[in-house]
């Protein structure tokens, strides 16, 4: 519990937390993934104020066919994930209760395609994370971006233990974790920390093939059959939204002055805004196409993707200027 003995569940209820909308730091589903959202709330509950730098990462890009990817983001500023030692799957309830009693929370991870309490069930083959807020004799309380409507309202779920354990027993891969803290290098050397993130981004995107991978991804889509594209609209929307989140997060960091002023320069900020704008337009077309799969939105989609690519080139050119070159 926190100093005022507010449980994490009470913190969620009292602050009316809804990840669909940005909080006081400008953070929400638009710029953080499921794992980051869960960790963010633990940090806020504990009273941490330096939130955004914990999640800032360098850029990269790679693709496999029509699947666009970036590396899994790391935690910064001295924070890390500490997995609980392996234990029998049937003891998950005991382990959760112990961690809640000791830590006040725990993080669960699992293959979403196997989790029948998730809207990703049988849809997205990805590792998904959620946050356990508490428990009582009959229910487990979970915060999750993709919980099914039967048990979840917005991001908060009240799930009978029997339903949770039945779903958990069906998983092939899973984990349970807490977070650890060593030292806050972001506070101690924030300028050096951000400089390295920008340097690594330029190195990866301009000189190690990231932009070429992005261009190749777009070309792959352009050369795909219409029926093939329509059949993967759900996956495209999911992947591109995940890909663009880091761009949105840096935009928030610039707006909230969560990076040193030396890097909040007009050229870099402007190009970041252009990048986020074009990826937003791409997402808009994909969402519209999903609602109207009988239409052909290829020309509009490909046009926005090419604009997004050109914006990315300018963005990383400006980033290189900002750090004084590689």
mmCIF file of C-alpha atoms in Angstrom:
data_model
loop_
_atom_site.group_PDB
_atom_site.id
_atom_site.type_symbol
_atom_site.label_atom_id
_atom_site.label_comp_id
_atom_site.label_asym_id
_atom_site.label_seq_id
_atom_site.Cartn_x
_atom_site.Cartn_y
_atom_site.Cartn_z
ATOM 1 C CA UNK A 1 0.000 0.000 0.000
ATOM 2 C CA UNK A 2 0.967 3.657 -0.352
ATOM 3 C CA UNK A 3 1.626 5.928 2.586
ATOM 4 C CA UNK A 4 -2.061 6.774 2.977
ATOM 5 C CA UNK A 5 -2.883 3.041 2.903
ATOM 6 C CA UNK A 6 -4.762 3.350 -0.400
ATOM 7 C CA UNK A 7 -4.760 0.011 -2.198
ATOM 8 C CA UNK A 8 -4.044 -0.078 -5.910
ATOM 9 C CA UNK A 9 -7.669 -0.990 -6.578
ATOM 10 C CA UNK A 10 -8.813 2.021 -4.542
ATOM 11 C CA UNK A 11 -6.312 4.173 -6.437
ATOM 12 C CA UNK A 12 -7.904 3.103 -9.735
ATOM 13 C CA UNK A 13 -11.441 3.740 -8.499
ATOM 14 C CA UNK A 14 -10.700 7.029 -6.714
ATOM 15 C CA UNK A 15 -8.831 8.439 -9.719
ATOM 16 C CA UNK A 16 -11.371 7.087 -12.237
ATOM 17 C CA UNK A 17 -8.561 5.641 -14.326
ATOM 18 C CA UNK A 18 -9.525 4.917 -17.918
ATOM 19 C CA UNK A 19 -6.655 4.137 -20.265
ATOM 20 C CA UNK A 20 -8.663 5.139 -23.326
ATOM 21 C CA UNK A 21 -7.989 8.759 -22.385
ATOM 22 C CA UNK A 22 -4.679 10.515 -21.568
ATOM 23 C CA UNK A 23 -3.959 11.201 -17.902
ATOM 24 C CA UNK A 24 -2.224 14.242 -16.393
ATOM 25 C CA UNK A 25 1.045 13.120 -17.999
ATOM 26 C CA UNK A 26 -0.588 12.759 -21.412
ATOM 27 C CA UNK A 27 -0.243 8.972 -21.221
ATOM 28 C CA UNK A 28 -2.794 6.353 -22.250
ATOM 29 C CA UNK A 29 -3.506 3.651 -24.834
ATOM 30 C CA UNK A 30 -2.438 5.972 -27.641
ATOM 31 C CA UNK A 31 1.223 6.044 -26.609
ATOM 32 C CA UNK A 32 1.845 3.155 -24.176
ATOM 33 C CA UNK A 33 1.404 -0.584 -24.636
ATOM 34 C CA UNK A 34 -0.309 -2.938 -22.184
ATOM 35 C CA UNK A 35 2.822 -3.658 -20.155
ATOM 36 C CA UNK A 36 3.797 0.001 -19.944
ATOM 37 C CA UNK A 37 0.301 1.064 -18.883
ATOM 38 C CA UNK A 38 0.331 -1.468 -16.059
ATOM 39 C CA UNK A 39 3.743 -0.374 -14.825
ATOM 40 C CA UNK A 40 2.813 3.297 -15.123
ATOM 41 C CA UNK A 41 -0.058 2.853 -12.679
ATOM 42 C CA UNK A 42 2.166 1.094 -10.154
ATOM 43 C CA UNK A 43 4.600 4.024 -10.361
ATOM 44 C CA UNK A 44 1.829 6.603 -9.993
ATOM 45 C CA UNK A 45 0.308 4.680 -7.089
ATOM 46 C CA UNK A 46 3.696 4.754 -5.370
ATOM 47 C CA UNK A 47 3.927 8.508 -5.856
ATOM 48 C CA UNK A 48 6.516 8.659 -8.640
ATOM 49 C CA UNK A 49 6.344 11.834 -10.724
ATOM 50 C CA UNK A 50 9.056 11.252 -13.338
ATOM 51 C CA UNK A 51 6.871 8.950 -15.419
ATOM 52 C CA UNK A 52 7.400 9.645 -19.129
ATOM 53 C CA UNK A 53 11.204 9.093 -19.211
ATOM 54 C CA UNK A 54 10.719 5.589 -17.809
ATOM 55 C CA UNK A 55 9.110 4.556 -21.104
ATOM 56 C CA UNK A 56 11.059 6.527 -23.719
ATOM 57 C CA UNK A 57 12.975 4.226 -26.043
ATOM 58 C CA UNK A 58 15.046 4.490 -29.185
ATOM 59 C CA UNK A 59 13.494 3.782 -32.581
ATOM 60 C CA UNK A 60 14.027 0.805 -34.826
ATOM 61 C CA UNK A 61 12.012 -1.001 -37.507
ATOM 62 C CA UNK A 62 11.907 -4.392 -39.165
ATOM 63 C CA UNK A 63 9.290 -6.401 -41.002
ATOM 64 C CA UNK A 64 8.438 -9.905 -42.110
ATOM 65 C CA UNK A 65 6.041 -9.797 -45.014
ATOM 66 C CA UNK A 66 3.084 -7.675 -43.976
ATOM 67 C CA UNK A 67 4.073 -7.767 -40.297
ATOM 68 C CA UNK A 68 5.791 -4.542 -39.190
ATOM 69 C CA UNK A 69 7.671 -4.651 -35.927
ATOM 70 C CA UNK A 70 9.833 -2.688 -33.520
ATOM 71 C CA UNK A 71 11.833 -4.039 -30.617
ATOM 72 C CA UNK A 72 10.063 -4.611 -27.325
ATOM 73 C CA UNK A 73 10.529 -1.415 -25.318
ATOM 74 C CA UNK A 74 12.806 -1.432 -22.300
ATOM 75 C CA UNK A 75 12.167 0.209 -18.959
ATOM 76 C CA UNK A 76 14.453 3.166 -18.293
ATOM 77 C CA UNK A 77 15.498 5.252 -15.272
ATOM 78 C CA UNK A 78 16.630 2.311 -13.173
ATOM 79 C CA UNK A 79 13.404 0.290 -13.402
ATOM 80 C CA UNK A 80 13.272 -3.348 -14.447
ATOM 81 C CA UNK A 81 10.856 -6.273 -14.471
ATOM 82 C CA UNK A 82 11.522 -9.004 -11.935
ATOM 83 C CA UNK A 83 9.850 -12.309 -12.900
ATOM 84 C CA UNK A 84 8.679 -14.474 -10.035
ATOM 85 C CA UNK A 85 10.461 -17.819 -9.905
ATOM 86 C CA UNK A 86 8.707 -20.604 -11.739
ATOM 87 C CA UNK A 87 5.964 -22.376 -9.819
ATOM 88 C CA UNK A 88 3.245 -24.909 -10.711
ATOM 89 C CA UNK A 89 0.559 -23.407 -12.935
ATOM 90 C CA UNK A 90 -2.181 -24.641 -10.613
ATOM 91 C CA UNK A 91 -0.719 -22.494 -7.806
ATOM 92 C CA UNK A 92 -1.307 -19.204 -9.614
ATOM 93 C CA UNK A 93 -4.057 -18.140 -7.202
ATOM 94 C CA UNK A 94 -1.841 -18.733 -4.168
ATOM 95 C CA UNK A 95 1.034 -16.842 -5.803
ATOM 96 C CA UNK A 96 -1.182 -13.897 -6.726
ATOM 97 C CA UNK A 97 -2.590 -13.660 -3.206
ATOM 98 C CA UNK A 98 0.913 -13.737 -1.718
ATOM 99 C CA UNK A 99 2.205 -11.005 -4.035
ATOM 100 C CA UNK A 100 -0.824 -8.786 -3.459
ATOM 101 C CA UNK A 101 -0.368 -9.148 0.290
ATOM 102 C CA UNK A 102 3.359 -8.367 0.031
ATOM 103 C CA UNK A 103 3.618 -5.896 -2.864
ATOM 104 C CA UNK A 104 0.075 -4.641 -3.355
ATOM 105 C CA UNK A 105 0.044 -5.685 -7.031
ATOM 106 C CA UNK A 106 1.485 -8.082 -9.591
ATOM 107 C CA UNK A 107 1.854 -8.204 -13.370
ATOM 108 C CA UNK A 108 0.553 -11.130 -15.409
ATOM 109 C CA UNK A 109 1.765 -12.019 -18.903
ATOM 110 C CA UNK A 110 0.418 -14.651 -21.280
ATOM 111 C CA UNK A 111 -0.185 -15.535 -24.915
ATOM 112 C CA UNK A 112 -3.281 -13.495 -25.721
ATOM 113 C CA UNK A 113 -4.496 -15.857 -28.426
ATOM 114 C CA UNK A 114 -5.073 -18.512 -25.724
ATOM 115 C CA UNK A 115 -6.697 -16.271 -23.080
ATOM 116 C CA UNK A 116 -10.473 -16.547 -23.348
ATOM 117 C CA UNK A 117 -11.002 -13.580 -20.988
ATOM 118 C CA UNK A 118 -9.341 -11.331 -23.584
ATOM 119 C CA UNK A 119 -10.747 -9.731 -26.718
ATOM 120 C CA UNK A 120 -7.532 -10.924 -28.371
ATOM 121 C CA UNK A 121 -8.570 -14.561 -27.866
ATOM 122 C CA UNK A 122 -8.049 -16.536 -31.096
ATOM 123 C CA UNK A 123 -7.131 -13.266 -32.863
ATOM 124 C CA UNK A 124 -3.694 -11.932 -31.874
ATOM 125 C CA UNK A 125 -0.741 -14.248 -31.239
ATOM 126 C CA UNK A 126 1.161 -11.859 -28.948
ATOM 127 C CA UNK A 127 2.402 -11.718 -25.374
ATOM 128 C CA UNK A 128 -0.079 -9.614 -23.443
ATOM 129 C CA UNK A 129 0.269 -8.015 -20.005
ATOM 130 C CA UNK A 130 -2.266 -7.008 -17.387
ATOM 131 C CA UNK A 131 -2.189 -5.701 -13.826
ATOM 132 C CA UNK A 132 -3.693 -7.428 -10.799
ATOM 133 C CA UNK A 133 -5.197 -4.758 -8.525
ATOM 134 C CA UNK A 134 -6.418 -6.946 -5.687
ATOM 135 C CA UNK A 135 -8.570 -9.881 -4.683
ATOM 136 C CA UNK A 136 -11.149 -11.066 -2.196
ATOM 137 C CA UNK A 137 -12.615 -14.467 -1.428
ATOM 138 C CA UNK A 138 -14.735 -14.591 -4.581
ATOM 139 C CA UNK A 139 -13.107 -12.288 -7.136
ATOM 140 C CA UNK A 140 -9.806 -11.180 -8.625
ATOM 141 C CA UNK A 141 -9.602 -7.541 -9.767
ATOM 142 C CA UNK A 142 -7.570 -6.851 -12.903
ATOM 143 C CA UNK A 143 -6.753 -3.839 -15.075
ATOM 144 C CA UNK A 144 -6.491 -4.841 -18.734
ATOM 145 C CA UNK A 145 -6.744 -2.999 -22.049
ATOM 146 C CA UNK A 146 -8.454 -5.937 -23.757
ATOM 147 C CA UNK A 147 -10.710 -7.571 -21.170
ATOM 148 C CA UNK A 148 -14.020 -8.999 -22.387
ATOM 149 C CA UNK A 149 -17.200 -7.042 -21.728
ATOM 150 C CA UNK A 150 -18.681 -9.810 -19.567
ATOM 151 C CA UNK A 151 -16.255 -9.025 -16.736
ATOM 152 C CA UNK A 152 -14.703 -5.650 -17.614
ATOM 153 C CA UNK A 153 -15.945 -2.072 -17.525
ATOM 154 C CA UNK A 154 -13.518 0.183 -19.383
ATOM 155 C CA UNK A 155 -10.145 -1.152 -18.204
ATOM 156 C CA UNK A 156 -11.145 -2.669 -14.845
ATOM 157 C CA UNK A 157 -12.310 -6.252 -14.454
ATOM 158 C CA UNK A 158 -14.037 -8.072 -11.608
ATOM 159 C CA UNK A 159 -13.576 -11.747 -12.433
ATOM 160 C CA UNK A 160 -14.795 -14.723 -10.396
ATOM 161 C CA UNK A 161 -11.844 -16.820 -9.285
ATOM 162 C CA UNK A 162 -13.369 -19.887 -10.925
ATOM 163 C CA UNK A 163 -13.563 -18.153 -14.323
ATOM 164 C CA UNK A 164 -10.036 -16.786 -14.007
ATOM 165 C CA UNK A 165 -8.507 -20.116 -12.996
ATOM 166 C CA UNK A 166 -10.337 -21.958 -15.769
ATOM 167 C CA UNK A 167 -8.938 -19.521 -18.343
ATOM 168 C CA UNK A 168 -5.447 -19.610 -16.814
ATOM 169 C CA UNK A 169 -5.276 -23.408 -16.872
ATOM 170 C CA UNK A 170 -5.683 -23.320 -20.671
ATOM 171 C CA UNK A 171 -2.509 -21.263 -21.219
ATOM 172 C CA UNK A 172 0.672 -22.804 -22.584
ATOM 173 C CA UNK A 173 2.903 -19.823 -21.768
ATOM 174 C CA UNK A 174 2.547 -17.340 -18.935
ATOM 175 C CA UNK A 175 4.441 -15.371 -16.321
ATOM 176 C CA UNK A 176 4.000 -13.286 -13.190
ATOM 177 C CA UNK A 177 6.235 -10.352 -12.245
ATOM 178 C CA UNK A 178 6.822 -7.283 -10.119
ATOM 179 C CA UNK A 179 9.066 -4.299 -10.854
ATOM 180 C CA UNK A 180 12.413 -3.456 -9.240
ATOM 181 C CA UNK A 181 14.329 -0.196 -8.921
ATOM 182 C CA UNK A 182 18.095 0.316 -8.851
ATOM 183 C CA UNK A 183 19.043 3.960 -9.454
ATOM 184 C CA UNK A 184 17.535 6.795 -11.459
ATOM 185 C CA UNK A 185 20.031 7.520 -14.207
ATOM 186 C CA UNK A 186 17.367 9.648 -15.921
ATOM 187 C CA UNK A 187 17.453 12.170 -13.074
ATOM 188 C CA UNK A 188 21.198 12.006 -12.633
ATOM 189 C CA UNK A 189 22.174 12.196 -16.325
ATOM 190 C CA UNK A 190 18.974 13.016 -18.204
ATOM 191 C CA UNK A 191 20.754 14.845 -21.025
ATOM 192 C CA UNK A 192 23.171 11.971 -21.636
ATOM 193 C CA UNK A 193 20.330 9.462 -21.425
ATOM 194 C CA UNK A 194 18.168 11.205 -24.042
ATOM 195 C CA UNK A 195 21.180 11.883 -26.250
ATOM 196 C CA UNK A 196 21.927 8.154 -26.339
ATOM 197 C CA UNK A 197 18.305 7.310 -27.218
ATOM 198 C CA UNK A 198 18.401 9.763 -30.124
ATOM 199 C CA UNK A 199 21.839 8.581 -31.253
ATOM 200 C CA UNK A 200 20.726 4.937 -31.216
ATOM 201 C CA UNK A 201 17.567 5.886 -33.131
ATOM 202 C CA UNK A 202 19.485 7.614 -35.913
ATOM 203 C CA UNK A 203 21.985 4.765 -36.066
ATOM 204 C CA UNK A 204 19.239 2.139 -36.321
ATOM 205 C CA UNK A 205 16.874 3.920 -38.690
ATOM 206 C CA UNK A 206 19.320 5.677 -41.039
ATOM 207 C CA UNK A 207 22.437 3.527 -40.984
ATOM 208 C CA UNK A 208 21.325 0.042 -39.979
ATOM 209 C CA UNK A 209 18.380 -0.372 -42.321
ATOM 210 C CA UNK A 210 15.348 0.729 -40.305
ATOM 211 C CA UNK A 211 14.058 3.138 -42.942
ATOM 212 C CA UNK A 212 14.785 0.594 -45.678
ATOM 213 C CA UNK A 213 12.742 -1.963 -43.746
ATOM 214 C CA UNK A 214 9.866 0.504 -43.503
ATOM 215 C CA UNK A 215 10.011 1.190 -47.244
ATOM 216 C CA UNK A 216 10.141 -2.544 -47.960
ATOM 217 C CA UNK A 217 7.105 -3.096 -45.724
ATOM 218 C CA UNK A 218 5.132 -0.506 -47.675
ATOM 219 C CA UNK A 219 6.195 -2.040 -50.991
ATOM 220 C CA UNK A 220 5.067 -5.455 -49.771
ATOM 221 C CA UNK A 221 1.614 -4.060 -49.031
ATOM 222 C CA UNK A 222 1.458 -2.310 -52.400
ATOM 223 C CA UNK A 223 2.228 -5.584 -54.167
ATOM 224 C CA UNK A 224 -0.344 -7.578 -52.202
ATOM 225 C CA UNK A 225 -3.613 -8.834 -53.627
ATOM 226 C CA UNK A 226 -6.743 -6.925 -52.576
ATOM 227 C CA UNK A 227 -8.334 -10.001 -51.000
ATOM 228 C CA UNK A 228 -5.159 -10.738 -49.068
ATOM 229 C CA UNK A 229 -5.101 -7.215 -47.669
ATOM 230 C CA UNK A 230 -8.749 -7.308 -46.634
ATOM 231 C CA UNK A 231 -8.162 -10.577 -44.807
ATOM 232 C CA UNK A 232 -5.410 -9.046 -42.642
ATOM 233 C CA UNK A 233 -6.880 -5.610 -41.886
ATOM 234 C CA UNK A 234 -7.307 -6.529 -38.215
ATOM 235 C CA UNK A 235 -3.644 -7.533 -37.940
ATOM 236 C CA UNK A 236 -2.440 -4.488 -39.881
ATOM 237 C CA UNK A 237 -4.349 -2.123 -37.623
ATOM 238 C CA UNK A 238 -3.004 -3.853 -34.511
ATOM 239 C CA UNK A 239 0.614 -3.884 -35.722
ATOM 240 C CA UNK A 240 0.716 -0.342 -37.070
ATOM 241 C CA UNK A 241 -0.893 1.040 -33.928
ATOM 242 C CA UNK A 242 1.782 -0.699 -31.847
ATOM 243 C CA UNK A 243 4.487 0.596 -34.191
ATOM 244 C CA UNK A 244 3.325 4.216 -34.037
ATOM 245 C CA UNK A 245 2.931 4.372 -30.245
ATOM 246 C CA UNK A 246 6.591 5.259 -29.713
ATOM 247 C CA UNK A 247 6.229 8.207 -32.109
ATOM 248 C CA UNK A 248 3.216 9.355 -30.111
ATOM 249 C CA UNK A 249 5.124 8.942 -26.852
ATOM 250 C CA UNK A 250 7.978 11.148 -28.021
ATOM 251 C CA UNK A 251 5.404 13.733 -29.121
ATOM 252 C CA UNK A 252 3.962 13.689 -25.603
ATOM 253 C CA UNK A 253 7.468 13.938 -24.135
ATOM 254 C CA UNK A 254 8.166 17.055 -26.202
ATOM 255 C CA UNK A 255 4.817 18.615 -25.284
ATOM 256 C CA UNK A 256 5.211 17.879 -21.568
ATOM 257 C CA UNK A 257 8.895 18.921 -21.531
ATOM 258 C CA UNK A 258 9.824 15.492 -20.237
ATOM 259 C CA UNK A 259 13.135 15.650 -22.128
ATOM 260 C CA UNK A 260 15.902 18.223 -21.621
ATOM 261 C CA UNK A 261 15.229 21.568 -23.285
ATOM 262 C CA UNK A 262 18.306 21.126 -25.474
ATOM 263 C CA UNK A 263 16.366 18.507 -27.443
ATOM 264 C CA UNK A 264 13.020 20.303 -27.611
ATOM 265 C CA UNK A 265 14.076 22.109 -30.779
ATOM 266 C CA UNK A 266 11.558 23.425 -33.344
ATOM 267 C CA UNK A 267 12.768 21.326 -36.267
ATOM 268 C CA UNK A 268 12.709 18.018 -34.410
ATOM 269 C CA UNK A 269 9.382 18.755 -32.729
ATOM 270 C CA UNK A 270 7.807 19.762 -36.054
ATOM 271 C CA UNK A 271 8.986 16.628 -37.855
ATOM 272 C CA UNK A 272 7.757 14.469 -34.977
ATOM 273 C CA UNK A 273 4.333 16.108 -35.316
ATOM 274 C CA UNK A 274 4.314 15.349 -39.041
ATOM 275 C CA UNK A 275 5.233 11.714 -38.427
ATOM 276 C CA UNK A 276 2.454 11.231 -35.878
ATOM 277 C CA UNK A 277 -0.019 13.005 -38.165
ATOM 278 C CA UNK A 278 0.583 10.687 -41.111
ATOM 279 C CA UNK A 279 0.511 7.525 -39.016
ATOM 280 C CA UNK A 280 -2.784 8.739 -37.582
ATOM 281 C CA UNK A 281 -4.132 9.128 -41.122
ATOM 282 C CA UNK A 282 -2.965 5.597 -41.939
ATOM 283 C CA UNK A 283 -4.817 4.295 -38.887
ATOM 284 C CA UNK A 284 -7.945 6.203 -39.892
ATOM 285 C CA UNK A 285 -8.007 4.506 -43.303
ATOM 286 C CA UNK A 286 -7.470 1.063 -41.776
ATOM 287 C CA UNK A 287 -10.290 1.540 -39.267
ATOM 288 C CA UNK A 288 -12.628 2.772 -42.010
ATOM 289 C CA UNK A 289 -11.666 -0.129 -44.280
ATOM 290 C CA UNK A 290 -12.389 -2.615 -41.487
ATOM 291 C CA UNK A 291 -15.925 -1.206 -41.255
ATOM 292 C CA UNK A 292 -16.326 -1.309 -45.046
ATOM 293 C CA UNK A 293 -14.362 -4.371 -46.223
ATOM 294 C CA UNK A 294 -16.222 -4.415 -49.539
ATOM 295 C CA UNK A 295 -14.586 -1.096 -50.506
ATOM 296 C CA UNK A 296 -11.119 -0.645 -51.989
ATOM 297 C CA UNK A 297 -9.052 1.818 -49.961
ATOM 298 C CA UNK A 298 -5.665 0.768 -51.290
ATOM 299 C CA UNK A 299 -4.880 4.014 -53.095
ATOM 300 C CA UNK A 300 -5.604 6.151 -50.047
ATOM 301 C CA UNK A 301 -3.800 3.777 -47.676
ATOM 302 C CA UNK A 302 -0.686 3.512 -49.824
ATOM 303 C CA UNK A 303 -0.634 7.280 -50.326
ATOM 304 C CA UNK A 304 -0.641 7.954 -46.594
ATOM 305 C CA UNK A 305 1.943 5.230 -45.988
ATOM 306 C CA UNK A 306 4.299 6.831 -48.494
ATOM 307 C CA UNK A 307 3.734 10.229 -46.856
ATOM 308 C CA UNK A 308 4.474 8.625 -43.489
ATOM 309 C CA UNK A 309 7.706 7.191 -44.876
ATOM 310 C CA UNK A 310 8.841 10.569 -46.235
ATOM 311 C CA UNK A 311 7.996 12.150 -42.889
ATOM 312 C CA UNK A 312 10.077 9.479 -41.146
ATOM 313 C CA UNK A 313 13.072 10.274 -43.370
ATOM 314 C CA UNK A 314 12.836 13.977 -42.510
ATOM 315 C CA UNK A 315 12.322 13.174 -38.832
ATOM 316 C CA UNK A 316 15.515 11.159 -38.523
ATOM 317 C CA UNK A 317 17.452 13.660 -40.648
ATOM 318 C CA UNK A 318 16.380 16.361 -38.195
ATOM 319 C CA UNK A 319 17.196 14.099 -35.263
ATOM 320 C CA UNK A 320 20.721 13.635 -36.592
ATOM 321 C CA UNK A 321 21.141 17.414 -36.885
ATOM 322 C CA UNK A 322 19.900 17.842 -33.323
ATOM 323 C CA UNK A 323 22.561 15.547 -31.869
ATOM 324 C CA UNK A 324 25.301 16.950 -34.097
ATOM 325 C CA UNK A 325 25.663 13.958 -36.400
ATOM 326 C CA UNK A 326 26.772 10.355 -36.012
#
